[in-house]
mmCIF file of C-alpha atoms in Angstrom:
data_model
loop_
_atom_site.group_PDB
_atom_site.id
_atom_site.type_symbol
_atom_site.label_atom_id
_atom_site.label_comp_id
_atom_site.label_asym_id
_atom_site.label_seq_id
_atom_site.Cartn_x
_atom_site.Cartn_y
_atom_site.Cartn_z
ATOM 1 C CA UNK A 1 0.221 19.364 4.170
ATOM 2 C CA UNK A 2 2.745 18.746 7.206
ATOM 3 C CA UNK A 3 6.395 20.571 6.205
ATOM 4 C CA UNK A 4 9.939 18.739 7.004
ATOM 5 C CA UNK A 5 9.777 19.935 10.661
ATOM 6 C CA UNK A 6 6.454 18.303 11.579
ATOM 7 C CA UNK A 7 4.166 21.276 11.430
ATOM 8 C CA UNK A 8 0.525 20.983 9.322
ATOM 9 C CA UNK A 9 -0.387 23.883 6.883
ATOM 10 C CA UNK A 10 -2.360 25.118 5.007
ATOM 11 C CA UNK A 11 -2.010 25.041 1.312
ATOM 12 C CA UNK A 12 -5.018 25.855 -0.613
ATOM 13 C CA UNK A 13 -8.532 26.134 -0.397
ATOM 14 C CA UNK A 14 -11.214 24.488 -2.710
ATOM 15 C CA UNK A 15 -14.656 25.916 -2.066
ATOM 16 C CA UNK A 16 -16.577 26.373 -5.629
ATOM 17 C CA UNK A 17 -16.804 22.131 -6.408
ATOM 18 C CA UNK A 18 -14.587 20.342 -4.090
ATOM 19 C CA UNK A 19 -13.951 16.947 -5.656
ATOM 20 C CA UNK A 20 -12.556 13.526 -4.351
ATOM 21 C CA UNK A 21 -15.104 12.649 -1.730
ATOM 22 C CA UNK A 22 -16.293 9.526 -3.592
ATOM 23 C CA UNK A 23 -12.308 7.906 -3.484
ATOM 24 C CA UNK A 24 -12.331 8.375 0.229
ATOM 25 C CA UNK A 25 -15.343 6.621 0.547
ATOM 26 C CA UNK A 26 -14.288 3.708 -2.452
ATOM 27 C CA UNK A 27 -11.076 3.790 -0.962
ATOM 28 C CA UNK A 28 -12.682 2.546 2.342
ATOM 29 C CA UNK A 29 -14.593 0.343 0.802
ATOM 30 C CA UNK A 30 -11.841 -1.820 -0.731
ATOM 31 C CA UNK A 31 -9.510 -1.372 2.150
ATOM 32 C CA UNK A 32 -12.250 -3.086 4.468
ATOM 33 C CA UNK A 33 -13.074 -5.788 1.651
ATOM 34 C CA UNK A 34 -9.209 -6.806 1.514
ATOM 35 C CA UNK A 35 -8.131 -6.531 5.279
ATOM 36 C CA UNK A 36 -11.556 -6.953 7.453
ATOM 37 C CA UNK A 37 -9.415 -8.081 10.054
ATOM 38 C CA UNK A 38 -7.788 -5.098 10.421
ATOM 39 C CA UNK A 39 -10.905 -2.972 11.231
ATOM 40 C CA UNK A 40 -12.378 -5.951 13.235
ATOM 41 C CA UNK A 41 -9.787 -4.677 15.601
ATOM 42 C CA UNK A 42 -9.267 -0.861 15.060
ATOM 43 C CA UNK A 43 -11.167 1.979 16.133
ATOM 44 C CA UNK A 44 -11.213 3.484 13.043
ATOM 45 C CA UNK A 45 -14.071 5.925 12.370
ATOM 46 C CA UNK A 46 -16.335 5.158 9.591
ATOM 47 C CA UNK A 47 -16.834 7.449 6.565
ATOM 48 C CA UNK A 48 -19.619 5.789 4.894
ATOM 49 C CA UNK A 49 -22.429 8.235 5.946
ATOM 50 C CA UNK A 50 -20.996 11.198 3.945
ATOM 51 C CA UNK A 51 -23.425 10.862 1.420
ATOM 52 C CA UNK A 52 -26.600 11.202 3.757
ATOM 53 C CA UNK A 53 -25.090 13.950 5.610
ATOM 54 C CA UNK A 54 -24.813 16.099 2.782
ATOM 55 C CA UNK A 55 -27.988 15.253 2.017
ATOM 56 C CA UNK A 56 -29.371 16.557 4.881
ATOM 57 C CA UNK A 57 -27.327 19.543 4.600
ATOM 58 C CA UNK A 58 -28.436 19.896 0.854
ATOM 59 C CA UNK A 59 -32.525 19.433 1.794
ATOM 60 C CA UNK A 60 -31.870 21.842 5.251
ATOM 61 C CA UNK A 61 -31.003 24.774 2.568
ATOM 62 C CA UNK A 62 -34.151 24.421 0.845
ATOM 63 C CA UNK A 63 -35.410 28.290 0.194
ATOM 64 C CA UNK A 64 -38.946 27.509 1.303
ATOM 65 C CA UNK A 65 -38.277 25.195 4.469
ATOM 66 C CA UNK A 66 -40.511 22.340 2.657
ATOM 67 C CA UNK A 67 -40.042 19.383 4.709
ATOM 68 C CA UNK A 68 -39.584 17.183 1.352
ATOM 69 C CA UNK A 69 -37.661 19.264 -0.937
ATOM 70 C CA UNK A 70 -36.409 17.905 -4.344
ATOM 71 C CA UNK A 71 -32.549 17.715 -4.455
ATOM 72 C CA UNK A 72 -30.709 17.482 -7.676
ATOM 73 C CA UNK A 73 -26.859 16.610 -8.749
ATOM 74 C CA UNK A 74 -26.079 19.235 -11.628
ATOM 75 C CA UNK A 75 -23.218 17.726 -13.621
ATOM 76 C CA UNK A 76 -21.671 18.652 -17.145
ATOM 77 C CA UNK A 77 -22.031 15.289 -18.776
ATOM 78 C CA UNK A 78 -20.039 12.338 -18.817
ATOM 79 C CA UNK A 79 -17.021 13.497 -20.321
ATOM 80 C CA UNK A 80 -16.267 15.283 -17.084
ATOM 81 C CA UNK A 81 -13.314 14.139 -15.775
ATOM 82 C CA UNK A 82 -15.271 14.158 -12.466
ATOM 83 C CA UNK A 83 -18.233 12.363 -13.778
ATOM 84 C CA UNK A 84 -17.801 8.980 -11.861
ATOM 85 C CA UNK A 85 -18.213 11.112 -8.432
ATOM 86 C CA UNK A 86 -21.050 12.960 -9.663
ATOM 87 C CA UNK A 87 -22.612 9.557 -10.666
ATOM 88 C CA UNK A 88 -21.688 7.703 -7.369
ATOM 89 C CA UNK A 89 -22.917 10.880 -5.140
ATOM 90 C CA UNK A 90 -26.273 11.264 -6.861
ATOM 91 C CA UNK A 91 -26.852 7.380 -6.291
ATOM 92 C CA UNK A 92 -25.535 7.378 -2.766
ATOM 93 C CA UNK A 93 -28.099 10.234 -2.034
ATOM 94 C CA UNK A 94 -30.814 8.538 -3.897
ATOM 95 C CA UNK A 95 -31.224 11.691 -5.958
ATOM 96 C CA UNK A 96 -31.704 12.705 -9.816
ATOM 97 C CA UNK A 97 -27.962 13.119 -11.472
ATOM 98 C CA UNK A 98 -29.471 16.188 -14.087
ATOM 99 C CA UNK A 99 -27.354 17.985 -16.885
ATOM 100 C CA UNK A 100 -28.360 21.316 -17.825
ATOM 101 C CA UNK A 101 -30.660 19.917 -20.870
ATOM 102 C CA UNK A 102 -32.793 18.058 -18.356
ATOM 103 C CA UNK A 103 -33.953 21.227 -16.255
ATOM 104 C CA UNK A 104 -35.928 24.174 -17.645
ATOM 105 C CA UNK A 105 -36.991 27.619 -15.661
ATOM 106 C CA UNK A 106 -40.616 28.531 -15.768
ATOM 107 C CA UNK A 107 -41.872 31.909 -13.890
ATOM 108 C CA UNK A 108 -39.235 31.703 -12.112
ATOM 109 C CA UNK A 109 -39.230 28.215 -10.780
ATOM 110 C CA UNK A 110 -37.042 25.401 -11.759
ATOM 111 C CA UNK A 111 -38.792 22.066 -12.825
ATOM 112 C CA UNK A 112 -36.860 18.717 -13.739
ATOM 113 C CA UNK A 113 -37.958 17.103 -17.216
ATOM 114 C CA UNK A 114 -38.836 13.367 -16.220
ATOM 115 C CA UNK A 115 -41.031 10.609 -18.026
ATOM 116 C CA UNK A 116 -44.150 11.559 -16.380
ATOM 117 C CA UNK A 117 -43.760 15.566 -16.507
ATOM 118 C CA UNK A 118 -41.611 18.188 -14.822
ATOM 119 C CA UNK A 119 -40.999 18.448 -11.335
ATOM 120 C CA UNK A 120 -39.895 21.362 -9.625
ATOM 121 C CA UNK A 121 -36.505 21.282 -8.383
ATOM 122 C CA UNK A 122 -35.601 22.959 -5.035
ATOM 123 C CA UNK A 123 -32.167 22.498 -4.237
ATOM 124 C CA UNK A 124 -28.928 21.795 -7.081
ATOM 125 C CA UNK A 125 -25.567 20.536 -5.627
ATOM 126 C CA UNK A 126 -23.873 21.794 -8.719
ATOM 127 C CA UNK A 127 -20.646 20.783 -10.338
ATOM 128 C CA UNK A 128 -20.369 23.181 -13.043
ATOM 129 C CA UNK A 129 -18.329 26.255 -12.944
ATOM 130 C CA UNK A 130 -20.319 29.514 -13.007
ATOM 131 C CA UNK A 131 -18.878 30.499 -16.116
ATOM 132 C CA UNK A 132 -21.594 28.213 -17.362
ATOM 133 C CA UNK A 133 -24.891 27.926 -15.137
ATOM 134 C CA UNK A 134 -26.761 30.246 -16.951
ATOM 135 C CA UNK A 135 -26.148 30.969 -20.271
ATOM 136 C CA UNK A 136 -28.405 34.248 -20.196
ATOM 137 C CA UNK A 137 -26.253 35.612 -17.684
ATOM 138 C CA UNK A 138 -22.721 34.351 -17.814
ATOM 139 C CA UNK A 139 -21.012 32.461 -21.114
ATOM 140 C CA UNK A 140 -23.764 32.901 -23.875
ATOM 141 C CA UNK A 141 -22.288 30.073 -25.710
ATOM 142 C CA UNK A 142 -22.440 27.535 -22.890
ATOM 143 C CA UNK A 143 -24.323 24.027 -23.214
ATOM 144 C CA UNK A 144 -23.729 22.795 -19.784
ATOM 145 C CA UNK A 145 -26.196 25.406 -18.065
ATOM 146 C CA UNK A 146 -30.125 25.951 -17.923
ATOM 147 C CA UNK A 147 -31.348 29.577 -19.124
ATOM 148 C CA UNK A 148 -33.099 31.677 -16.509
ATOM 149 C CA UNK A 149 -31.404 29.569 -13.693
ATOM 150 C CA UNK A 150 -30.206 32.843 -11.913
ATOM 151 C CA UNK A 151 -33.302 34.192 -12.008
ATOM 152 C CA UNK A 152 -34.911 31.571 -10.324
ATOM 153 C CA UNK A 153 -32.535 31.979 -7.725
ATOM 154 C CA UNK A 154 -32.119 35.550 -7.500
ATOM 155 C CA UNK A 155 -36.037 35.190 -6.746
ATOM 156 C CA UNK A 156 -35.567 32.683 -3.965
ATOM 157 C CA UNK A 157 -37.070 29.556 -5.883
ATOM 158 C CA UNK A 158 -34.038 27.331 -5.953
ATOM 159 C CA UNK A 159 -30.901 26.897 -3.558
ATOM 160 C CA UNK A 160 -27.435 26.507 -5.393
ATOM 161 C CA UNK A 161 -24.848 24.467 -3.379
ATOM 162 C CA UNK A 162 -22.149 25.579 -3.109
ATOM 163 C CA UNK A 163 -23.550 29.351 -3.858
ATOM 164 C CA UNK A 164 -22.804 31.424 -6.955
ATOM 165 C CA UNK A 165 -19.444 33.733 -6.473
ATOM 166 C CA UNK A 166 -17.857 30.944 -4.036
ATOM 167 C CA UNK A 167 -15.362 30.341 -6.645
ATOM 168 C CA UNK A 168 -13.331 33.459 -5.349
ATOM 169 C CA UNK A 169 -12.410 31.650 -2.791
ATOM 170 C CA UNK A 170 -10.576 29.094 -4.752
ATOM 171 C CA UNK A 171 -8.504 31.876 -5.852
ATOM 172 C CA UNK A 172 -4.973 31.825 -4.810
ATOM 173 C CA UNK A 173 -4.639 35.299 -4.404
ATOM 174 C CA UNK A 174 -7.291 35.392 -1.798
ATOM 175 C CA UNK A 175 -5.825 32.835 0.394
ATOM 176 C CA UNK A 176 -3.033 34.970 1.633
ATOM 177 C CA UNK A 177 -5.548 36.834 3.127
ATOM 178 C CA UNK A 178 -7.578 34.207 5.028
ATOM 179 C CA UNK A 179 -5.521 34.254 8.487
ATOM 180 C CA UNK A 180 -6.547 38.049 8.060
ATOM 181 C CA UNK A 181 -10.417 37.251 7.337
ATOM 182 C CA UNK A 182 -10.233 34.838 10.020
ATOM 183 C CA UNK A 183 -9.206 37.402 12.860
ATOM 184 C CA UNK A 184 -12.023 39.964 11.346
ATOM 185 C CA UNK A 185 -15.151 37.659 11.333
ATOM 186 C CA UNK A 186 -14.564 35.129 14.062
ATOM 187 C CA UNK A 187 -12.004 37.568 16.637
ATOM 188 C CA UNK A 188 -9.328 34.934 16.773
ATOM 189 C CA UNK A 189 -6.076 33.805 15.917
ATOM 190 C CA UNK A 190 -6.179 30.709 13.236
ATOM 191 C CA UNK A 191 -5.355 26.966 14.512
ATOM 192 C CA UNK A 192 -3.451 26.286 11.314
ATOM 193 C CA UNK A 193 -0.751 28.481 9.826
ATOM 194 C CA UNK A 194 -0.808 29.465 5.504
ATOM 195 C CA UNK A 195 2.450 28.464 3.612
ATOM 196 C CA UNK A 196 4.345 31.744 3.548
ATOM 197 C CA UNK A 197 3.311 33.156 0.181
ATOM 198 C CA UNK A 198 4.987 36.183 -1.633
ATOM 199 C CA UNK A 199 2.324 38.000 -4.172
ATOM 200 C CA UNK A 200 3.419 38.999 -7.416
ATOM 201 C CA UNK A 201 1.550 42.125 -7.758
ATOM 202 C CA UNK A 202 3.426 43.562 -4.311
ATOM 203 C CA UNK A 203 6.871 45.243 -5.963
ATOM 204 C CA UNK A 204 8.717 43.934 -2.963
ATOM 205 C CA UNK A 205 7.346 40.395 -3.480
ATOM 206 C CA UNK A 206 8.027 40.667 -6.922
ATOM 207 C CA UNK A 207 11.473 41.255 -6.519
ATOM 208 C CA UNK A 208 12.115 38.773 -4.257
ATOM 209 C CA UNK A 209 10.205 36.031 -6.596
ATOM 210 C CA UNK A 210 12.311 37.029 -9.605
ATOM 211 C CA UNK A 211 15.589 36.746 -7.872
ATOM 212 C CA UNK A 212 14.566 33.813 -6.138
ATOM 213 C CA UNK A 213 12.978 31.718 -8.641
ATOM 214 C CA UNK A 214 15.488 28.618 -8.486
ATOM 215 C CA UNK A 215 14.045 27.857 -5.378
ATOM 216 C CA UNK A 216 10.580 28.399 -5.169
ATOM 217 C CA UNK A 217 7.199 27.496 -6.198
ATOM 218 C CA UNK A 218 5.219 29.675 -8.486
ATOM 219 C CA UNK A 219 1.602 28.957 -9.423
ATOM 220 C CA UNK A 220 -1.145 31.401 -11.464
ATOM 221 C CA UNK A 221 -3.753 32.348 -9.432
ATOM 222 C CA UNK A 222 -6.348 30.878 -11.376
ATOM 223 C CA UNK A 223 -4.055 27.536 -11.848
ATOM 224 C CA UNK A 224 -5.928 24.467 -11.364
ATOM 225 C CA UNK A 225 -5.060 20.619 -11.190
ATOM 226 C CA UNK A 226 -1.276 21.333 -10.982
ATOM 227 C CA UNK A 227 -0.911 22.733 -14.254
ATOM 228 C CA UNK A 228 0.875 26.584 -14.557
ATOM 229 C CA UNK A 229 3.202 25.901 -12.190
ATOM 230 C CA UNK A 230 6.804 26.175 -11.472
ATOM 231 C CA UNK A 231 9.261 24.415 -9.507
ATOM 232 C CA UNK A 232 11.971 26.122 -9.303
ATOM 233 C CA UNK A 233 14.643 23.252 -7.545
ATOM 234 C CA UNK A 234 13.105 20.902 -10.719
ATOM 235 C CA UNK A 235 13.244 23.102 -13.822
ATOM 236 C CA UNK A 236 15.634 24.057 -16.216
ATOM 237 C CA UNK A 237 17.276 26.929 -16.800
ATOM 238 C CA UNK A 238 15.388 27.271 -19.917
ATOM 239 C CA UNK A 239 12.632 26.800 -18.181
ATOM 240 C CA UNK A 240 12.752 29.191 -15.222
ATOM 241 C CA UNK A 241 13.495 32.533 -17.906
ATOM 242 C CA UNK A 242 10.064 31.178 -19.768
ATOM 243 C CA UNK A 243 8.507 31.696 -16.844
ATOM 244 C CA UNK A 244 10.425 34.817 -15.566
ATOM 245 C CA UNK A 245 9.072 36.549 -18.745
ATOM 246 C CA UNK A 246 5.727 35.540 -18.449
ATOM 247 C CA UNK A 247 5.626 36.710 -14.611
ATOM 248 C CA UNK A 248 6.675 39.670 -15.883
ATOM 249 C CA UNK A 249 4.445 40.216 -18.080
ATOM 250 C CA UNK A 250 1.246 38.998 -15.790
ATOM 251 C CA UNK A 251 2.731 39.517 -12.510
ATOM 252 C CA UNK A 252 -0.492 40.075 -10.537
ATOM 253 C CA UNK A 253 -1.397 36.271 -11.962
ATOM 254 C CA UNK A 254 1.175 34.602 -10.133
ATOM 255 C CA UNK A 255 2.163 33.966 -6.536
ATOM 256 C CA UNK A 256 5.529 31.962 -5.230
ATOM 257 C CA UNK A 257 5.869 29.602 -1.823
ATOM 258 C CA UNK A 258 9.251 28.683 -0.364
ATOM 259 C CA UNK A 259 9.704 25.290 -2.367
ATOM 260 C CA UNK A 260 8.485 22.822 1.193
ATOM 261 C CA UNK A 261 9.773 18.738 1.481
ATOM 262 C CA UNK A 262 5.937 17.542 1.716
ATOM 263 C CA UNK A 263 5.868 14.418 3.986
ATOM 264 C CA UNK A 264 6.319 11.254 2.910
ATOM 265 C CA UNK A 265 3.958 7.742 3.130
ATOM 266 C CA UNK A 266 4.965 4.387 2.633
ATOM 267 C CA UNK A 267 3.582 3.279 -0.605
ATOM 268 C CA UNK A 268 3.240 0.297 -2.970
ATOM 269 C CA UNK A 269 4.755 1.306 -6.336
ATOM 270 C CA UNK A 270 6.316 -0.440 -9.047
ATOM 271 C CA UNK A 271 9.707 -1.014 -7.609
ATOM 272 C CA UNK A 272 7.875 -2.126 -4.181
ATOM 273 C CA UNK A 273 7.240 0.065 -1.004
ATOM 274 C CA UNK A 274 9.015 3.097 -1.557
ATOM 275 C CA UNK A 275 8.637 6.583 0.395
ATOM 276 C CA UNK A 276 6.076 9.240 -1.437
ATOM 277 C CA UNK A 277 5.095 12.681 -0.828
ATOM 278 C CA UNK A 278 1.494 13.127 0.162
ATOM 279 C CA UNK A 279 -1.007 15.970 1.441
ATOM 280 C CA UNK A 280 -4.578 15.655 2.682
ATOM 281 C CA UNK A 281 -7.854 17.023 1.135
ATOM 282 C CA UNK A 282 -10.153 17.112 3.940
ATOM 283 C CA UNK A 283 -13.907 17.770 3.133
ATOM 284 C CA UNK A 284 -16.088 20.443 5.520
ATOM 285 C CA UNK A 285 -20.187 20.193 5.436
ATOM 286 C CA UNK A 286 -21.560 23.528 6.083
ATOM 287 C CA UNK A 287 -25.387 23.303 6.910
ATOM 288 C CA UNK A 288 -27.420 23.232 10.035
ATOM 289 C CA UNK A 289 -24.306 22.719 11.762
ATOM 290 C CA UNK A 290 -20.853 22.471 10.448
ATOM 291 C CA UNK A 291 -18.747 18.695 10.640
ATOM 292 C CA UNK A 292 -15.810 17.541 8.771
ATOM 293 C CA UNK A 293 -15.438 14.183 7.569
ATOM 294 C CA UNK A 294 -13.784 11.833 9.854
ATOM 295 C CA UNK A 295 -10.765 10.940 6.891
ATOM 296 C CA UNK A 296 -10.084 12.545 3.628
ATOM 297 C CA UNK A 297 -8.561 12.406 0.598
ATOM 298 C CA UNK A 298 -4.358 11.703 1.153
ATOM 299 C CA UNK A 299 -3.144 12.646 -2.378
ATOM 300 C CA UNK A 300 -0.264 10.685 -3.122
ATOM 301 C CA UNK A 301 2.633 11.878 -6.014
ATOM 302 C CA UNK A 302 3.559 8.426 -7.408
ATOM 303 C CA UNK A 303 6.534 9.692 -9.661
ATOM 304 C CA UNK A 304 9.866 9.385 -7.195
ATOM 305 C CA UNK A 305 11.019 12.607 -5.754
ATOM 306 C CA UNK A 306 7.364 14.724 -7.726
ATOM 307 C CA UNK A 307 6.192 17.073 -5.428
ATOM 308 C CA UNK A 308 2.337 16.775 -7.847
ATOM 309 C CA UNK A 309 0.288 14.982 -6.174
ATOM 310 C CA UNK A 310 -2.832 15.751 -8.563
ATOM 311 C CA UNK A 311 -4.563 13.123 -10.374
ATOM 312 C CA UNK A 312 -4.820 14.675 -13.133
ATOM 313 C CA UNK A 313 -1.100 14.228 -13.544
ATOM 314 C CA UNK A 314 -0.449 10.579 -12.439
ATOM 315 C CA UNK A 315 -1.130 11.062 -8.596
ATOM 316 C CA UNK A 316 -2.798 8.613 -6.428
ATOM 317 C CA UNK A 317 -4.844 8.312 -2.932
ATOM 318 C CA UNK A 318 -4.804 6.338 -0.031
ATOM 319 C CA UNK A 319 -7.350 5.710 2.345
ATOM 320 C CA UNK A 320 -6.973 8.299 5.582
ATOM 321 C CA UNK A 321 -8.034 6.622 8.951
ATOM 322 C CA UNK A 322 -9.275 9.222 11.559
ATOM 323 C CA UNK A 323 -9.513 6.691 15.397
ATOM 324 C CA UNK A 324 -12.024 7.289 18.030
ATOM 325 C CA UNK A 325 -10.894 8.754 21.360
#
């Protein structure tokens, strides 16, 4: 996100299943197909090759280095509200799009159930949680999973992308400390700062949160799409002692940001062109090399003066143009 004075931070990370890949590439699509003469004349960098770079990161982290492994799109079914990108990215790819029903584990291998027999599967871009890969390991009651899947991959039969565990990294009480992990592992400072964050489980954080809650932002660490939040400059009185007592009564499951004036974007709404607040979701292939997308995903909260940007609740996108040099 860039703040009121200009300057881009950080504000979350999603690692486990980072969605919204397939609007920047739609997006891109239907911006060219309405104003081709605009691109006939930009140097705008194309992001229309995502889908073949991942891939070829997916087949490079085949476990056995086969030089035609078979790569799979693990979704939960089309009532995920994510379904359409696991669709579109499984036929960009030119890959199976499985559900758990459709694979099996067998000595330790994982085969795909098709019309003319199984076929071993080497490699699963998954977009289920791990709560419910594996139903022998994790949730016993899940659906969405194949039994003996960890197995297979504790044995070093099947690559899961993006890994098992990952997930902790989408927790917002570890991103405070990334800046810190960053100096550790790689010995330098980071380019981009985090939003100042105050953590509920420190007493002196605490404090400050509680007296301060008109006037920040408070979200639950394991709060997802915008929901379990607070804030504070946009609730009610009413509101803001509901969620002092539930802080207190959880505080290690909540953190608080200084409440930040996200930039704004020029954008087509009901009442015309009207100013927006917006952040950017860019997207980060990790595999024989590491590139970023030349775009992303600009998040865009439609409501006037909503600082919610997800989609989830009534948020948009635009397409993000990255030039050449």
């Amino acid at each position: 996100m860039r703040d009121q004075t200009g300057q881009i931070l950080v504000l979350e990370d999603n690692i486990r299943c980072p969605s919204g890949v397939s609007y920047v590439i739609e997006n891109r699509r239907l911006m060219k197909s309405l104003f081709p003469e605009v691109f006939s004349g930009a140097r705008i960098r194309p992001v229309s090759n995502y889908a073949a770079r991942l891939r070829d990161m997916l087949e490079f982290i085949t476990p056995d280095g086969g030089t035609q492994p078979r790569v799979v799109v693990l979704t939960p079914g089309m009532y995920n509200s994510a379904y359409f990108e696991h669709a579109f990215l499984a036929q960009q790819m030119g890959v199976e799009l499985v559900e758990g029903q459709d694979l099996f584990v067998k000595d330790n291998f994982v085969y795909m159930r098709t019309t003319r027999g199984p076929k071993r599967v080497d490699v699963i871009y998954r977009r289920v949680d791990d709560d419910f890969l594996d139903p022998a390991v994790f949730r016993p009651d899940s659906s969405l999973g194949c039994p003996g899947l960890m197995g297979a991959y504790r044995a070093g039969h099947v690559a899961i992308c993006n890994a098992v565990g990952t997930g902790i990294a989408d927790d917002k009480s570890i991103y405070p400390y990334v800046p810190k992990m960053i100096e550790f592992y790689l010995g330098e400072k980071p380019i981009l700062k985090n939003v100042p964050t105050y953590m509920c489980r420190n007493p002196d954080d605490l404090a400050y949160t509680l007296a301060n809650l008109k006037d920040l932002v408070v979200k639950e660490v394991h709060g997802a799409g915008g929901y379990g939040m607070l804030i504070g400059p946009r609730a009610s009185k009413a509101e803001i002692e509901s969620f002092r007592q539930r802080i207190l009564a959880s505080p290690q499951t909540y953190i608080a940001h200084p409440t930040l004036a996200l930039s704004t974007c020029p954008t087509y709404v009901e009442e015309g062109i009207a100013p927006r607040h917006v952040d950017l979701r860019p997207f980060v292939l990790s595999g024989q090399r590491i590139s970023m997308v030349p775009g992303g995903l600009t998040r865009v909260a439609l409501k006037k003066g909503s600082l919610v940007v997800n989609s989830s609740q009534g948020g948009g996108t635009k397409d993000t143009w990255v030039l050449h040099a």
